[in-house]
């Protein structure tokens, strides 16, 4: 099933009520293949992106590639965050080739898809291009994904651009969902930025300290 | 109000009498979130860009995001440079979603918009894409803006390109306004380059010294 | 002869039964001209890509540029891997200008061409653009190719993108051929990843050791 | 009071029962001055180092530089970790010039001092050199400290080396305390590495998953 | 005068008999503004590109921006190489705005223009975009040009791409002119590569030495 | 005249009343030779260091190398800052070989010398090593100096270390002079940090804004 | 047992008949902790170093840290290369604290020790410093070892230098053993360089090809 | 023969009448092994250093390692510059082990030796350490030498420092020989800087142009 006709995409931005998050192959073995982003930052960004879905109640699809072999299990923190989501384990490289995955996406009822995964050039680029070809609006989250080397990532970025996939970052996704600092979620969003960006904790604590005097 | 019909954009370049400068969220707290450009250079570039507006009498719009909180006040030097400009403080993330901001832009009467802000991937990219979608010609000034990390900036550049936003730098903007070294403003422009580029002070002072002998 | 009409390209991906590999000027002299990728990694990537062709029985075309002069002979390991392939030595810079090369490509019967070579900006970009112009689907493998300097490579990437050439990496090509981990070739593919990616040997051996206990 | 005579330093290594941790000026304002290490990693490393002190019951000294002004309060997480430690606020730049600080150091009864702080070139280097001159054995933890720019850090490293200060990293300190994986603390230490290094979580979870099968 | 109708551009490549070289503002003062390429390499590349014009008898246009002021004279080696070419000194920033420059371009009778200059983001990008808009085929030589900073160069690359300008490098231009190693110019071309690439001198001399034995 | 006997150097730190600042060959021509530090930052750091001398009334010696030739005049801002200091122009490469320079140093009555200059590997390293050999305590300010390339700077750092010269940065020098935030100069020092470090302006203005509320 | 008195170290170089190779904790889990060297290169260098021991018949000591847990087994290729060497598995962090390890070292009868391991800052630095303290001559092979981050490695290098440990690389070790290209091992050494350096295969094959003509 | 007793080294600097230049293994094959410096710059620096010897009539010793094999002949430009110097071809890795080399050094009558070579970690470090051990004063020219990788170079720098070898760059050597801009050689020295540094040509030509007006 392709995105419905009623989904006319007049806005270039995603909203919290029309988007879903797809996390693809963030497995403990595959994560070790990321050579062009340090592990501490990458893990921080992956968790930060997952937390955006929690904050804005985005439907989430989780999938792994042969998690019982050397690729390893899903990052356990992701299981803990989404205990209700069944992880779809695949033998197919392109998640979009797997009917169970596509069904899970369709079940979200959303035609705006936010994708991240390991490795960018395969596990993100392949389904992102497939979904875009079928009419979905797709954003690929670069800093919550990672690559074997710089050229592989640059090639993946180019190929996704050519296929109409938008590139983004977790902080951008979060800001795009927030839209207005008067929303109820705003204090939680500020706390989230504080926990995950590094700098926001500093300005927030400095502010709190000096305001309190 | 969208750009008027009479604004046919046959030239790919902006002129001093058809452009406006929009500075978005250059706040003391947010500036600390820029991780991929050193603070001394970034501040130099932001002030250099603001000075271009002074040199060429460009209308200026200033806006902040909840300046009374941890995001902090506008960089004070910007207030000093444009005392007559009222700073529009917003709760909306995308400045273009804020009617007061759009009205201020429309009040400039210009359909060629030069935008810079902190962070590039949100505060610049969102309104730049929105404005381009409404028919404005938009330039985003990369080196007077800044990002949380390299991937966030690359994604923002890609997304703005796809939306038809032109990318530029403060020195390019300044040269695009100048157009002719016989204009009255030329000596002031040379002094501006001398103050802000580093290298131009060196060649100018070397030249003055050797010519004077 | 241009690609046949029956080759409608509805899928954005290449398959093992519709693609050919063209290795262009991986010669011992020219390889020394690659200044922006270290020799150990580049050699690893070139051999890794060649091994993909072996794994998936892709037709292979090998060509050199005046191999009897200082450009040097083809990397001997490539001769060893494809003893049945006649190496086409050329005086023409753009391999696509050489009828013998084009004939060899046509003889593969494939309209999806995977190209790598030394240097990227000439030996890959020229025939890639020519082939794309004639209607072939072309992928250029960045990390099994190399450039004189960074700007030369960036320019080549941009020019190939504009001409409709897709950019990729050897690991991406291999994954695109594999498609399904239940295929017969899967264990060999895993061994190949283990030998050539560095990280996969580590996770595989760790897995084997702990599973065996 | 200088280190006691009985402290003969025949071993080049520190032990958990002879060392103290001194955290100097990890304040929310000053941390923003670190331009050559990203904030997410730096914060991770500072907390990782503090947790080493918890794991091995090292005496801790905390000090700040005019915490009520723009330098900002101590990173709140450090207060939470060491609620029993009184933070010594100073006006003196070199903490070693402050009798309260030296007394707190002496009160630990340890002559092996592990120091980290912000900025490396001032807040770490000055007291490290002073303490070494008075006969203490000193280690400066580079990756839990940070500098205004690369040259400032290189100069600080050189100057500390010349003064007999040993350079180290938080992971090295932790390993130096651990000494033996059969110690009771070992499982906690493994969990600590898992939380703070990035990679150790991955190998540990992969191991647990495959061993469990 | 726009390019003539008879210039149908069916080939994506330039030839030695249909292209001209335009060197824009390679002046001793402006060259000092290039902050993102080292001076030794940049000078090597500029001279290498100029030598391509000599090798292939390309018509050359030379222009400067107020050469009697601090921008400085044209790099003297360029005057020596092209004594018959009158250098067009301008007050207009965009060389294409200067009728004398456009006339000189038209006088070459070529509609395929190879441009390089200092700074890339102004002196190359502006006339490259203008010429492309008027129907010329334009290539911008990145490594024989230079920028004030990385973002300025990236923005210029993006803007030229959007305007249909092809990006290239001096080595690519040279190879694109050569086309066939059996041409009479080939030995001179090999000597040129030997003098300017660094690596080719090494492989050539090694070859000569071992062949002679 | 060597440093006097009464100058026993028990402290490893310099004080405002025992140190002098020597600025060597910060000339508009030579500054263009610095290839491993961007001009905007270098100029900022040189002026920042000079301002330290103003803040703490350090005696200043200024010298140039053949300022009437291509090396160019002293950076004019330095003349403006120290109108009472006569600039010693030399033909001797090592300033310490010039009796006028040594006399000027002796005339300061200080045996603790802070040196910066262009280029580090010659104009700083040579006199720094000579002065150290004669018994002076010498600090070389790396970030207010600059080099032709990275290896030249590393070699200079190594050679100065071996000769007993301490390496430092302008911010370190300033902090070493300040010593105590209760000194009268402290507010001026804070303003200086605010103007020259980038980050301190941000934390200070954020603090002022939030405290004022 | 300390090195024997007869081992007077008049030469600053190691010889094939007086040196031993100690490989420490090159385990599949720990290798994933190396964040500042890419895995393909690191693996290449580790194997290259091990092959030096084979070429020159150096006694080899192999040790692991709790190889049955997540640290993983020794890199299997090392087991294959040295089937006769028993791997000493330890719980002690510093290998030199383990009597079995020290006995194995003593059993080699060599007082010149070449060490490499993962991670440099712990598994190499600790026993290297311990062995040097006991009078052994020690070389630490940097590029066959690896670190958690750059600062950790720089600190380790500094600390080893201070303790009298020499730093080296695998290619240097190999050349130091070879000493004379007329030795019987020379052709094997050339083949080894060809296999492991990348560049030497290229020059060797170019030479062979051109010499053969 | 060791350096004569009369050579008391009271100055830390070399002079033109007491130094010799030793160029070691700058061969066309070995030069391709330098992976951490680009070939154009390296070649420029090697020739620049050789030209210093010509300018100051330094005795020169040239040596190669098995130049008739794949290591290749000496860089031909060096033969052209020193036609009267016989190149000593060796089979011994450490040039200092070769009596012919040591005799050639002794024949220069100089005890201050300036060494450069390919690769730094072997061909420079080994004889530099040997010569220093025998009492020579040795400078190793880093930027006219080159290494297989960064760690190899850092290790070599550390090891040479420990052995008392001074590190330097070609520009530093040249300045150390010049000493006084009133010497007869000064105009030639200026021309040499102009040809080899890049920047000096620019400031010199700017100066000449503006002075001439």
XYZ file of C-alpha atoms in Angstrom, chain E residues 92-173:
82
model
C 33.853 45.810 -11.528
C 33.783 42.871 -9.126
C 32.086 40.449 -11.523
C 34.367 40.239 -14.538
C 31.352 39.416 -16.661
C 29.915 42.881 -15.938
C 32.921 44.410 -17.716
C 32.347 44.819 -21.461
C 36.079 44.618 -22.156
C 36.245 41.217 -20.509
C 33.187 39.883 -22.319
C 34.544 41.165 -25.608
C 37.819 39.412 -24.955
C 35.919 36.215 -24.264
C 33.857 36.613 -27.413
C 37.001 37.332 -29.401
C 38.238 33.867 -28.556
C 35.309 32.493 -30.549
C 34.931 29.723 -27.989
C 31.767 28.882 -26.109
C 33.408 26.403 -23.741
C 35.016 28.394 -20.964
C 37.481 27.125 -18.352
C 37.656 29.552 -15.424
C 39.905 29.830 -12.385
C 40.512 32.727 -10.059
C 41.014 34.168 -6.605
C 38.756 34.072 -4.609
C 36.621 31.179 -5.786
C 33.453 32.444 -4.119
C 33.534 35.830 -5.872
C 36.004 36.123 -8.720
C 35.216 32.670 -10.137
C 31.634 32.053 -9.070
C 30.173 35.376 -10.232
C 31.385 35.324 -13.864
C 30.945 31.548 -14.080
C 27.284 31.867 -13.145
C 26.813 34.849 -15.471
C 28.421 33.076 -18.414
C 26.404 29.924 -17.802
C 23.243 32.005 -17.694
C 24.097 33.398 -21.130
C 24.464 29.928 -22.562
C 28.164 29.255 -22.334
C 29.420 25.897 -21.149
C 31.549 26.643 -18.109
C 34.028 24.642 -16.063
C 35.408 26.071 -12.798
C 38.851 24.755 -11.808
C 38.688 24.326 -8.046
C 42.322 23.567 -7.241
C 43.661 26.496 -9.267
C 41.338 28.783 -7.304
C 41.052 29.408 -3.551
C 38.760 30.691 -0.827
C 38.675 32.695 2.357
C 37.386 29.694 4.306
C 35.924 26.223 3.800
C 32.295 27.277 4.092
C 32.777 30.022 1.519
C 34.177 27.461 -0.920
C 31.429 24.916 -0.248
C 28.796 27.581 -0.770
C 30.454 28.650 -4.030
C 30.597 25.056 -5.247
C 26.918 24.577 -4.452
C 25.869 27.804 -6.128
C 27.864 27.075 -9.277
C 26.436 23.548 -9.462
C 22.906 24.939 -9.229
C 23.695 27.338 -12.067
C 24.902 24.521 -14.300
C 28.638 25.178 -13.983
C 30.784 22.030 -14.034
C 33.496 21.709 -11.378
C 36.909 20.346 -12.280
C 40.645 20.305 -11.441
C 43.716 21.276 -13.480
C 44.748 17.637 -13.969
C 41.268 16.823 -15.237
C 41.350 19.736 -17.680
